[in-house]
Tab-separated table of C-alpha atoms in Angstrom:
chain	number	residue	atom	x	y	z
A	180	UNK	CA	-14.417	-6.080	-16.136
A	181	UNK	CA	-13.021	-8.658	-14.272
A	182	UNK	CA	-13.320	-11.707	-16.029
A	183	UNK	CA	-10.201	-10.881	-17.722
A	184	UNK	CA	-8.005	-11.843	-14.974
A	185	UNK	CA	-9.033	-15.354	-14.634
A	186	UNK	CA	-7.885	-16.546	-18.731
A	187	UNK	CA	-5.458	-19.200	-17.271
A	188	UNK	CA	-6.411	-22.605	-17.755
A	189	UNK	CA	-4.969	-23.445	-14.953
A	190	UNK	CA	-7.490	-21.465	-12.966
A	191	UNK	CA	-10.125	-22.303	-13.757
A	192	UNK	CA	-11.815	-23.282	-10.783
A	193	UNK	CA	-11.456	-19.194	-9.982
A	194	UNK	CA	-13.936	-18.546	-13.237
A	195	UNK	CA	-16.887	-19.529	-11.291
A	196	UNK	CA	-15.792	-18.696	-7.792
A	197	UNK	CA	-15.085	-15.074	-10.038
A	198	UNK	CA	-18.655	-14.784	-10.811
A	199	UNK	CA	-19.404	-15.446	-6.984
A	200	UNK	CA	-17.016	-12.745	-5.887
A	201	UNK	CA	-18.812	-9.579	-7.603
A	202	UNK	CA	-21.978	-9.980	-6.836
A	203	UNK	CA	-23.949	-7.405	-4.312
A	204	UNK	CA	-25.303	-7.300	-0.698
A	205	UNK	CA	-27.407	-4.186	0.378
A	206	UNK	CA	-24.622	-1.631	1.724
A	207	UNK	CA	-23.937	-1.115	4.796
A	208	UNK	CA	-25.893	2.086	6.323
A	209	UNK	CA	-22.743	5.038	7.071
A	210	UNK	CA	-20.709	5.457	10.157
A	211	UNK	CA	-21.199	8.277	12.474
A	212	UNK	CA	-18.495	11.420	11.729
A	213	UNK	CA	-16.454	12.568	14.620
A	214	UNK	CA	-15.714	15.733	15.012
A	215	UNK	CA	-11.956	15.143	14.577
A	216	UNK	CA	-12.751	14.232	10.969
A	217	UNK	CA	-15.252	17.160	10.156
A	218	UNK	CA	-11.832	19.419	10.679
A	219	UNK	CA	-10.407	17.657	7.467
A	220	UNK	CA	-14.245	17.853	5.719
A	221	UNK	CA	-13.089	14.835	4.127
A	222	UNK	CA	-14.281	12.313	6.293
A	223	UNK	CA	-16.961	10.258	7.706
A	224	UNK	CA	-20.794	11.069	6.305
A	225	UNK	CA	-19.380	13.813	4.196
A	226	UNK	CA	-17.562	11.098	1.870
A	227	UNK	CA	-20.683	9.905	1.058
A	228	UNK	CA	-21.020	12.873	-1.508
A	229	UNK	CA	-17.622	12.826	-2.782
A	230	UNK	CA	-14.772	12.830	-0.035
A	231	UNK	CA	-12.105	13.271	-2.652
A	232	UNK	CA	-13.775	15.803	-4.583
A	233	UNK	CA	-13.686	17.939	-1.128
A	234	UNK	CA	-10.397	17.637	-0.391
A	235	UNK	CA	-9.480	18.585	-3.621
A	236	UNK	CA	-11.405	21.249	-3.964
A	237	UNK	CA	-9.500	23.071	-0.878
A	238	UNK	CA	-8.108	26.297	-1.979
A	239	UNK	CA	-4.218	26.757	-2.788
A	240	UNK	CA	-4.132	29.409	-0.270
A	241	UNK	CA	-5.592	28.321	2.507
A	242	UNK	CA	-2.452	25.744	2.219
A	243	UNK	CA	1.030	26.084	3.199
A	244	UNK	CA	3.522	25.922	0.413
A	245	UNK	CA	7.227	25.091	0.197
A	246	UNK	CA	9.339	28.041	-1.555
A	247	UNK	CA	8.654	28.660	-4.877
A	248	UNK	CA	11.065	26.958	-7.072
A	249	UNK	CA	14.472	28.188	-8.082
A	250	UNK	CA	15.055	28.524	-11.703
A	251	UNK	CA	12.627	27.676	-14.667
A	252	UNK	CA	9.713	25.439	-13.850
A	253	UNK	CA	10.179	21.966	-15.058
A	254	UNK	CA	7.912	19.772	-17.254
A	255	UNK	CA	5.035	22.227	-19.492
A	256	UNK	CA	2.784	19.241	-19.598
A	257	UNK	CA	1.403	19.936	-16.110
A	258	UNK	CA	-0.578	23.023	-17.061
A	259	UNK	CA	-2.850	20.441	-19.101
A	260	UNK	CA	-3.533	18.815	-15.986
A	261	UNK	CA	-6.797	18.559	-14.595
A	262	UNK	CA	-7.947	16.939	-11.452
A	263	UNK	CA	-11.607	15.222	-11.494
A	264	UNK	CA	-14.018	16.500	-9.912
A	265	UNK	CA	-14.045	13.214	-7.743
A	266	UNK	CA	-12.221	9.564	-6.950
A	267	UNK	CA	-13.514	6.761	-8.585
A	268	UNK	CA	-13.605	3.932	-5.907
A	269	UNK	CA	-12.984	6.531	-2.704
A	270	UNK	CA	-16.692	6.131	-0.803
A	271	UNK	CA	-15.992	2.409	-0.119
A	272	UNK	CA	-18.546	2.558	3.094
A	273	UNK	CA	-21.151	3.520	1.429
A	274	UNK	CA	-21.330	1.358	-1.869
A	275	UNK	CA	-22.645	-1.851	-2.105
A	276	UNK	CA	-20.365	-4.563	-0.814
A	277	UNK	CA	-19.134	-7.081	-3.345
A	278	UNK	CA	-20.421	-11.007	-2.710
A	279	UNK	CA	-17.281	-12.304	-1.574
A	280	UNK	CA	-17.592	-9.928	1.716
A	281	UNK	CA	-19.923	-11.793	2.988
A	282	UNK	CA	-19.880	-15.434	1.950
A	283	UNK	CA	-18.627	-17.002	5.377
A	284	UNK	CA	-18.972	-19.972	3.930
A	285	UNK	CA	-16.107	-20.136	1.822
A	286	UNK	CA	-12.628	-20.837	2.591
A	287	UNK	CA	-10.854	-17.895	3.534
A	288	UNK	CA	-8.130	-17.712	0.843
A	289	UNK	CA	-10.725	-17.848	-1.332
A	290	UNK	CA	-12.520	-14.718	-0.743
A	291	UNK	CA	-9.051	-13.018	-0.299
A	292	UNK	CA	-7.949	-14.191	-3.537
A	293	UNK	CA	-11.580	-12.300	-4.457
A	294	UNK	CA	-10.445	-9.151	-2.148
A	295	UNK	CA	-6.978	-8.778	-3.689
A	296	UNK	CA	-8.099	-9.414	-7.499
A	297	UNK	CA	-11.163	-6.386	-6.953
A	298	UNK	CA	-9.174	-4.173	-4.900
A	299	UNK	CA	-6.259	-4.091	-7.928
A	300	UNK	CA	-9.000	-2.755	-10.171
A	301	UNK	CA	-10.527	-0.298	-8.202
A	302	UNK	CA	-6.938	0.668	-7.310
A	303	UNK	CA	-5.915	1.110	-11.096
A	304	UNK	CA	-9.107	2.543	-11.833
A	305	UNK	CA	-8.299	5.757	-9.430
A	306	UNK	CA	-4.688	5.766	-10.550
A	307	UNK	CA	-5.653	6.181	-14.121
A	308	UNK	CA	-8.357	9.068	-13.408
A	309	UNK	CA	-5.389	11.364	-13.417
A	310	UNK	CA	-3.401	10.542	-15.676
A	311	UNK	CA	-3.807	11.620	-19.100
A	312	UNK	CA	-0.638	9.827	-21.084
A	313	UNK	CA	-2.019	6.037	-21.129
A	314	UNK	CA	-3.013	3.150	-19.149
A	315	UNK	CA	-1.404	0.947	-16.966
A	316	UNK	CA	0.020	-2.190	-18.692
A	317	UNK	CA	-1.656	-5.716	-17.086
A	318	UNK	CA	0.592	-8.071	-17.305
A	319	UNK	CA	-0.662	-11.536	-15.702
A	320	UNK	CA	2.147	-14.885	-14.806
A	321	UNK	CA	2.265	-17.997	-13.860
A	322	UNK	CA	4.704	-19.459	-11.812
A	323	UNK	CA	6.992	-21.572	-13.786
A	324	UNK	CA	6.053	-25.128	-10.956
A	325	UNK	CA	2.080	-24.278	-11.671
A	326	UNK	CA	1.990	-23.292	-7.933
A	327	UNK	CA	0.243	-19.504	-8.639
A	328	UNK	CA	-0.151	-17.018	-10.763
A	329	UNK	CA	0.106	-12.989	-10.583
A	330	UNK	CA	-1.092	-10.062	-12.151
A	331	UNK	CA	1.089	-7.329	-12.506
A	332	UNK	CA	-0.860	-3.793	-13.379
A	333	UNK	CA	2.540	-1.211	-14.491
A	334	UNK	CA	2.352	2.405	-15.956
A	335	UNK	CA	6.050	3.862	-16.776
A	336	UNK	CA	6.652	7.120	-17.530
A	337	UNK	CA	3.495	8.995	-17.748
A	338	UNK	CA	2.713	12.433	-17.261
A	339	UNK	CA	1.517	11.982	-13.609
A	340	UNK	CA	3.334	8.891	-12.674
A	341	UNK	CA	6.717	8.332	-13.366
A	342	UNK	CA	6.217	4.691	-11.732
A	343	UNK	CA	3.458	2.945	-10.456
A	344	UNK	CA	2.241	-0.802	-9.913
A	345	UNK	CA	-0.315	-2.288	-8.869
A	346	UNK	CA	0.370	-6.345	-8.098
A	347	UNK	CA	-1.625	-9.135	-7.294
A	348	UNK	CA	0.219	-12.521	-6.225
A	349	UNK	CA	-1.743	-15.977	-5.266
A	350	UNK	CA	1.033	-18.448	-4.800
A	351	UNK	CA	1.582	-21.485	-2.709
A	352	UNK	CA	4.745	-23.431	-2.083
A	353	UNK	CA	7.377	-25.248	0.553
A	354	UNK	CA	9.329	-22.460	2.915
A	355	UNK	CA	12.859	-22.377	3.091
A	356	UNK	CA	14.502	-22.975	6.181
A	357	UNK	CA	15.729	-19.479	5.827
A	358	UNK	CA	12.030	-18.151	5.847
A	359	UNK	CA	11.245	-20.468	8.875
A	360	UNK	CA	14.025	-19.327	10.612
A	361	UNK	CA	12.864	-15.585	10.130
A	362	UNK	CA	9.117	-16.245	10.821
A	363	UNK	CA	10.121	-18.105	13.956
A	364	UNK	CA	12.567	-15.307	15.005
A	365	UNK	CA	10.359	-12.010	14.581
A	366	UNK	CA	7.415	-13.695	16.387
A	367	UNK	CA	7.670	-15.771	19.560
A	368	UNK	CA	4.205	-17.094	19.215
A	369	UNK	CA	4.772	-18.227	15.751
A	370	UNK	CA	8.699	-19.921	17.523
A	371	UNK	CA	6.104	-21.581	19.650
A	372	UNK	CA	3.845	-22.938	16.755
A	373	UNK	CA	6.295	-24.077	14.202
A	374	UNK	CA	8.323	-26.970	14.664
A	375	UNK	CA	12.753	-26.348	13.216
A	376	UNK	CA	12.170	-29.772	12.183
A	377	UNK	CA	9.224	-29.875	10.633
A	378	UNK	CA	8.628	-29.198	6.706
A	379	UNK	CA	5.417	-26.421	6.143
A	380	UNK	CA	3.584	-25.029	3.177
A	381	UNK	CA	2.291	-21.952	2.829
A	382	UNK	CA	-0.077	-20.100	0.881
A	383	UNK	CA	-0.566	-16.617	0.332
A	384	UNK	CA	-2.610	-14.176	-1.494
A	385	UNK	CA	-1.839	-10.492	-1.567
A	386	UNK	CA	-1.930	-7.183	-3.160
A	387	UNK	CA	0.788	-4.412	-3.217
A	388	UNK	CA	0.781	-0.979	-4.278
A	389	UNK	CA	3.758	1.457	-4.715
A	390	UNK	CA	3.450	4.924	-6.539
A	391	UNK	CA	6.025	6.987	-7.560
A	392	UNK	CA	4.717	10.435	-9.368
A	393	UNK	CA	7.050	12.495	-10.972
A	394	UNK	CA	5.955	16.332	-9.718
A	395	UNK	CA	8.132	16.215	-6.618
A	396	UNK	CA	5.642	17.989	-4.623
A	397	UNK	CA	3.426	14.783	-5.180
A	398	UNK	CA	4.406	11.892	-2.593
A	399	UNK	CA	5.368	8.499	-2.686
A	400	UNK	CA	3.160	5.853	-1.663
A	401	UNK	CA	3.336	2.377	-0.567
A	402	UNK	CA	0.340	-0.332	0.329
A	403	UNK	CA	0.629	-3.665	0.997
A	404	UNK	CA	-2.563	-6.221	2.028
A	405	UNK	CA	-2.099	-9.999	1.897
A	406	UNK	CA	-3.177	-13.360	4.180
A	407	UNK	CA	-0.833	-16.084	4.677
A	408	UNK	CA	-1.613	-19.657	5.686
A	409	UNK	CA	0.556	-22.402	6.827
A	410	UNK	CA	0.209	-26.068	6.770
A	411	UNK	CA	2.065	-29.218	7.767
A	412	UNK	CA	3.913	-30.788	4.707
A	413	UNK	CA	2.995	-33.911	6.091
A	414	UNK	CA	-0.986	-33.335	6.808
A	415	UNK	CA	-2.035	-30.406	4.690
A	416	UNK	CA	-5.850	-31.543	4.982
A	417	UNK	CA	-6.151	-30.817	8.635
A	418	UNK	CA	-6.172	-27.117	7.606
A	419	UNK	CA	-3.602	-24.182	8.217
A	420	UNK	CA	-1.402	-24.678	11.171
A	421	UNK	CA	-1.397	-20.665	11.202
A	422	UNK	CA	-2.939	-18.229	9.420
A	423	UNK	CA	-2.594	-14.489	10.046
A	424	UNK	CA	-3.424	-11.130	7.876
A	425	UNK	CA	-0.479	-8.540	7.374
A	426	UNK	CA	-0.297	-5.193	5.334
A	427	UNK	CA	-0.489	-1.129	5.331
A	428	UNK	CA	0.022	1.871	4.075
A	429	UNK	CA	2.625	4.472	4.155
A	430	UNK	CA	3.584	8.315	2.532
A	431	UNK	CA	6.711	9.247	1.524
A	432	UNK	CA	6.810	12.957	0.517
A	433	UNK	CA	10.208	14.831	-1.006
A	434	UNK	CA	8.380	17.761	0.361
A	435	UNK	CA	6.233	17.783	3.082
A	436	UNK	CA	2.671	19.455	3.288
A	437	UNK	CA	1.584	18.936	6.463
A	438	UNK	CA	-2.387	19.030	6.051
A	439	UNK	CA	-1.519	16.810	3.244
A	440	UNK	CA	0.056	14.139	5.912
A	441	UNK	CA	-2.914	14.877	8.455
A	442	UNK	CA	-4.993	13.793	6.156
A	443	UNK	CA	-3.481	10.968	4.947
A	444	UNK	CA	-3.271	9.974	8.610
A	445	UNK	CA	-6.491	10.879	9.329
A	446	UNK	CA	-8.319	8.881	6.540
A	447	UNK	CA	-6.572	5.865	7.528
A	448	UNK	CA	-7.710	6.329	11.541
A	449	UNK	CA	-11.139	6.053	10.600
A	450	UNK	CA	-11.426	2.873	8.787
A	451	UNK	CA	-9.154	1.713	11.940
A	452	UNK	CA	-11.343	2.775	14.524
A	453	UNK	CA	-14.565	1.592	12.562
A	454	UNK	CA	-12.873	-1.775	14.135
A	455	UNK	CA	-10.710	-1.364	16.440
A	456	UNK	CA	-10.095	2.049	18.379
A	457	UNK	CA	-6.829	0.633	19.528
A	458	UNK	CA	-5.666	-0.492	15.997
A	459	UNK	CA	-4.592	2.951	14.882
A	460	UNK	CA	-2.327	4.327	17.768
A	461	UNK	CA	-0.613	0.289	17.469
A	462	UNK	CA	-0.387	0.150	14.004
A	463	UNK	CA	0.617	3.755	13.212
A	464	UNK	CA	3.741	3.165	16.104
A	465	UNK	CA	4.888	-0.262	14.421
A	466	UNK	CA	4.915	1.554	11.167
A	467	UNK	CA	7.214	4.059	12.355
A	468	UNK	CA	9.018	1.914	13.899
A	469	UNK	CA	9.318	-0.389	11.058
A	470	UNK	CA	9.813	1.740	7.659
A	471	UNK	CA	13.041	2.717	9.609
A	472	UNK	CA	16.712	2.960	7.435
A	473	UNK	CA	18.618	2.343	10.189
A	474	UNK	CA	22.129	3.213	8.848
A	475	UNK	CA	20.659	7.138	8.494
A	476	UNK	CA	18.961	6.961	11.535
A	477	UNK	CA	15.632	8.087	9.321
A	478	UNK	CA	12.119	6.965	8.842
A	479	UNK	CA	11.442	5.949	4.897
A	480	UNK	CA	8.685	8.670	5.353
A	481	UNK	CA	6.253	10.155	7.135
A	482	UNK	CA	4.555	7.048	8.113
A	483	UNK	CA	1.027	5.517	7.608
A	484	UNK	CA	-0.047	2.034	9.630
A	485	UNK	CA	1.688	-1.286	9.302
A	486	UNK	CA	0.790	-4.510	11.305
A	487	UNK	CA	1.995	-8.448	10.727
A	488	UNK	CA	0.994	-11.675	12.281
A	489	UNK	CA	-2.463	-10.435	13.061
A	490	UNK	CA	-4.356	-12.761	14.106
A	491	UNK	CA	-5.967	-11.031	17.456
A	492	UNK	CA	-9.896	-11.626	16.202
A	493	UNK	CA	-11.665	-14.100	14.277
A	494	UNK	CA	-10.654	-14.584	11.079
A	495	UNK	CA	-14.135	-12.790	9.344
A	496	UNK	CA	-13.203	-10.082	11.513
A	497	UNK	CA	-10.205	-9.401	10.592
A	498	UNK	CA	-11.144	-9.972	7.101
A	499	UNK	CA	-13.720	-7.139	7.291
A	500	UNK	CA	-10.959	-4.721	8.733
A	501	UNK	CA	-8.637	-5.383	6.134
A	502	UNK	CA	-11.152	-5.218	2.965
A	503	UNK	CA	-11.792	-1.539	5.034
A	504	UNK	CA	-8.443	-0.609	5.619
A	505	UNK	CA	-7.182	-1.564	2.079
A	506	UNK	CA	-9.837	0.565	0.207
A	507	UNK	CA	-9.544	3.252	2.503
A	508	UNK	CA	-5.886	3.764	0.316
A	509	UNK	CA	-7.385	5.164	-2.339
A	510	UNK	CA	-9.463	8.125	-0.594
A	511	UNK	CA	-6.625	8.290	1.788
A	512	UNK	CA	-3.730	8.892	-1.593
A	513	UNK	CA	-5.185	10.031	-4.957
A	514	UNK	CA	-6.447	13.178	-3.643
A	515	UNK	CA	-3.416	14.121	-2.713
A	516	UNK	CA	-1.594	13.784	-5.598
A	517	UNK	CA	-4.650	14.985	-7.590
A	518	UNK	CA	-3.520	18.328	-5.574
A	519	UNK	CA	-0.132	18.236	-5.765
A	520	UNK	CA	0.559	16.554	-9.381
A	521	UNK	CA	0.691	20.219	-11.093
A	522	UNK	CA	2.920	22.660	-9.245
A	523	UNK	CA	5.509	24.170	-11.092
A	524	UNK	CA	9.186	22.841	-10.093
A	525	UNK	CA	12.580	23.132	-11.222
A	526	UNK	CA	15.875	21.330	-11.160
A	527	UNK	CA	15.936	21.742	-7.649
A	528	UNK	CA	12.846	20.080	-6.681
A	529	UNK	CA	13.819	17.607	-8.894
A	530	UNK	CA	17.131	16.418	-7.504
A	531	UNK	CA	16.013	16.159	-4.422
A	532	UNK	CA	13.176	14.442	-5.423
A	533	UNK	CA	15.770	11.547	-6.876
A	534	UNK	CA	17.814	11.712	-3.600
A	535	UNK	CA	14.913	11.135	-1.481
A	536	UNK	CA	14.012	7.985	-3.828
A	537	UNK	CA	17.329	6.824	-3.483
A	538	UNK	CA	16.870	6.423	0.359
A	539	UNK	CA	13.704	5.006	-0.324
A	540	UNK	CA	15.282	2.128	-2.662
A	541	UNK	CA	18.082	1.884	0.676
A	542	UNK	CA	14.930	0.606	2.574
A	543	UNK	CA	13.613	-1.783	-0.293
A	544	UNK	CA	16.633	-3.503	-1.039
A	545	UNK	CA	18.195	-3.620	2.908
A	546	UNK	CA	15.393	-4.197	5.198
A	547	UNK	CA	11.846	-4.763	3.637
A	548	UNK	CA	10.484	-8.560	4.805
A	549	UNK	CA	8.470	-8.553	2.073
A	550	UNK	CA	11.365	-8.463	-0.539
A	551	UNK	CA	12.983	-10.458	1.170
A	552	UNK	CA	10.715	-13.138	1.781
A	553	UNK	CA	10.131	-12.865	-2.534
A	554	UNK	CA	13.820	-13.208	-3.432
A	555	UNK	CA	14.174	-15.830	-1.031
A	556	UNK	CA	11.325	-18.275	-2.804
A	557	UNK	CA	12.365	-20.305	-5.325
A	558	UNK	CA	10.974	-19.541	-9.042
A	559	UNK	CA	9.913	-16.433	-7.775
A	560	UNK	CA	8.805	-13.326	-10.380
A	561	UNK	CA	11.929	-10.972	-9.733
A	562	UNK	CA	10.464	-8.166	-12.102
A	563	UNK	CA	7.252	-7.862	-9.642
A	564	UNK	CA	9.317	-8.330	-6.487
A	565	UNK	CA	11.316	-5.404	-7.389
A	566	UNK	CA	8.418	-3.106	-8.927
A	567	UNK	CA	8.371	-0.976	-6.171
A	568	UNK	CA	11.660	0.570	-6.572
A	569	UNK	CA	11.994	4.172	-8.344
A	570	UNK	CA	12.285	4.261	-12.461
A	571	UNK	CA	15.111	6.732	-11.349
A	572	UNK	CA	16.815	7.506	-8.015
A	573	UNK	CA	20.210	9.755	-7.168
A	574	UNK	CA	23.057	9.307	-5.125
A	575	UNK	CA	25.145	12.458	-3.734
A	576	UNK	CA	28.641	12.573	-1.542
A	577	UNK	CA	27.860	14.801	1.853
A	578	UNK	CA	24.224	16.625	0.554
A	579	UNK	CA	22.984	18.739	3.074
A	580	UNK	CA	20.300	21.260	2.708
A	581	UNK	CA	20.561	24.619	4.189
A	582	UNK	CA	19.005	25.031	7.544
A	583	UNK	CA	15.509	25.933	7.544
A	584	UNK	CA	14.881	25.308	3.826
A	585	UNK	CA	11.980	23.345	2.501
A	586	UNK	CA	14.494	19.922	2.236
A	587	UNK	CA	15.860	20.545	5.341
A	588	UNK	CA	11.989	20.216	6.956
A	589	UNK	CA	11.502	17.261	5.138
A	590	UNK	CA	14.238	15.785	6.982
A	591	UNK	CA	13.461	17.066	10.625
A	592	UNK	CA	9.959	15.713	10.000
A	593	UNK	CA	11.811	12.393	9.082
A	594	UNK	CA	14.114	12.080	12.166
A	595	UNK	CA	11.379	12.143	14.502
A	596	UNK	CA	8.170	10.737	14.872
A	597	UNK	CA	4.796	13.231	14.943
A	598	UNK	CA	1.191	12.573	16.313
A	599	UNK	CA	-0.465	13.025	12.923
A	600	UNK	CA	-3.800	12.432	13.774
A	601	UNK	CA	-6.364	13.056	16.295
């Protein structure tokens, strides 16, 4: 299964450290459930037997539902669809933990090279349980200076997805003074590390996630997990002059279900608190704060986590959180588009579906980092920098939904910040 994305040549060193990276340690024995998780039922010891399969098995109405659509429903193909019965990949606590979680020994971009490469499969391996239509297209690069390689997982217009990728990227290189500059500017501790006249390499290894189905009662999604190290140009062997984890995860409904957003909420709280009771509260704040489009006074969504520059525990710690918090995407997302994927909609729902996508491309292309930091790297892969935007999107003059409608509640939830989880 995974041998396949180590054929370069070029990397070959990562054949045997491959072989290292999936083998088994004894799991680790479950977490105690709270009782703020046993109101979802999704949660905690009871994801042991199939968290996903729970949630999806809620009935339609004991759920809240937008207005039913206006006009003919859209799209025939969705009465075919069928949910499974569970996730593949969801119960992440309880199965056995792959080799490279525990082999201290190794360098640390190493075993997150390892991380990234087994968390894409598991990742397209839960995409691809609901989707009928085909399979998502792998699609591995090298950079054109030998300095990294990428694997980019896509599936385009399928009958559940409209969009969605799946990327891996392990590259090294020389930063700009323009990405200096913005390091050094968002982060006064890094200002204090990093020398303006010094030259640094970096090296990174990360995994990013963006799904865009095409029901419009199904939402967006966005994850993002990666380490970055930096070294002196001039003394690379003394090790990484910084090295810090970034990443989370976000939900970006057209229409908003609000158990659906609990949940997603919810699910991400407890692999935070399995580490760090004061992660979630931080994180879910700076995420607000940061998937922000500024010029429409708007969050992107409906928020999630999202943290940078960690670096605030050991290294192995932090490791540890983020191999949790990264797999806890999957039972956190698929079941809620397993739910939502075949509602009947109509032209309605559908416009506003692209006009909402359209905002969300606003964000990509105007304030993410992370695009920014790709376009501003020489020889970088443009077509996997810009995966994450929509395989469609709409632009209207002056659209404003009628007060109280279901697109008008989408955007009150949007223009404030809410307490999702407990």
């Amino acid at each position: 299964m995974f041998s396949r994305l180590h054929r370069s040549k070029n990397h070959g060193t990562c054949i045997a450290r491959t072989l290292r990276c999936y083998s088994t340690v004894p799991p680790k024995a479950p977490s105690p459930t709270s009782s703020g998780y046993s109101l979802i039922g999704c949660i905690g010891a009871a994801a042991a037997t199939g968290a996903a399969g729970l949630y999806l098995g809620t009935q339609l109405s004991e759920r809240k539902q937008p207005q039913p659509p206006s006009g003919a429903a859209l799209g025939s193909e969705v009465n075919a669809l069928q949910a499974p019965a569970s996730i593949p990949n969801s119960d992440y606590e309880n199965e056995p933990k792959p080799g490279y979680y525990t082999e201290d020994d190794k360098p640390m971009h190493e075993r997150m090279e390892c991380f990234v490469l087994d968390l894409q499969d598991r990742l397209v391996t839960a995409l691809e349980s609901l989707e009928p239509s085909k399979k998502f297209l792998r699609d591995r690069w090298q950079r054109e200076d030998g300095k990294g390689y990428g694997i980019s997982c896509v599936l385009q217009d399928g009958v559940v997805y409209e969009k969605a990728g799946v990327n891996v990227s392990v590259i090294e290189g020389t930063l700009t003074a323009g990405q200096l500059k913005s390091m050094r500017d968002r982060n006064p501790q890094t200002a204090q590390k990093l020398d303006v006249g010094e030259e640094y390499d970096f090296r990174v290894a990360g995994v990013s996630v963006v799904v865009h189905p095409r029901n419009p009662y199904a939402p967006t999604a966005h994850k993002n997990y990666r380490r970055f190290e930096l070294y002196r140009k001039s003394d690379k062997a003394a090790g990484p002059v910084m090295a810090w984890f970034g990443g989370g995860a976000d939900l970006t409904p057209a229409y908003l279900f609000e158990d659906d957003v609990r949940y997603f909420h919810q699910t991400l709280k407890h692999a935070c608190d399995a580490h760090d009771t004061a992660y979630y509260p931080r994180f879910k704040a700076w995420c607000d704060r940061y998937f922000t489009n500024i010029h429409r006074n708007e969050t992107r969504g409906v928020g999630g986590i999202f943290f940078d520059d960690l670096e605030d525990k050991t290294p192995e710690q932090l490791f540890r959180f983020a191999y949790d918090s990264g797999n806890s995407f999957i039972r956190a997302y698929v079941p809620i588009v397993a739910r939502r994927m075949a509602m009947p909609y109509s032209v309605r729902e559908r416009n506003w579906q692209l006009l909402r996508r359209g905002h969300y491309a606003e964000f990509n292309l105007v304030y993410d980092r992370g695009t920014k930091f790709g376009l501003m790297t020489p020889g970088a892969r443009i077509e996997s920098i810009l995966m994450s935007l929509p395989l469609t999107a709409r632009w209207e003059y002056m659209n404003k939904p009628d007060p109280g409608s279901p697109e008008d509640r989408l955007l009150q939830a949007v223009r404030t910040t809410t307490e999702w989880a407990k």
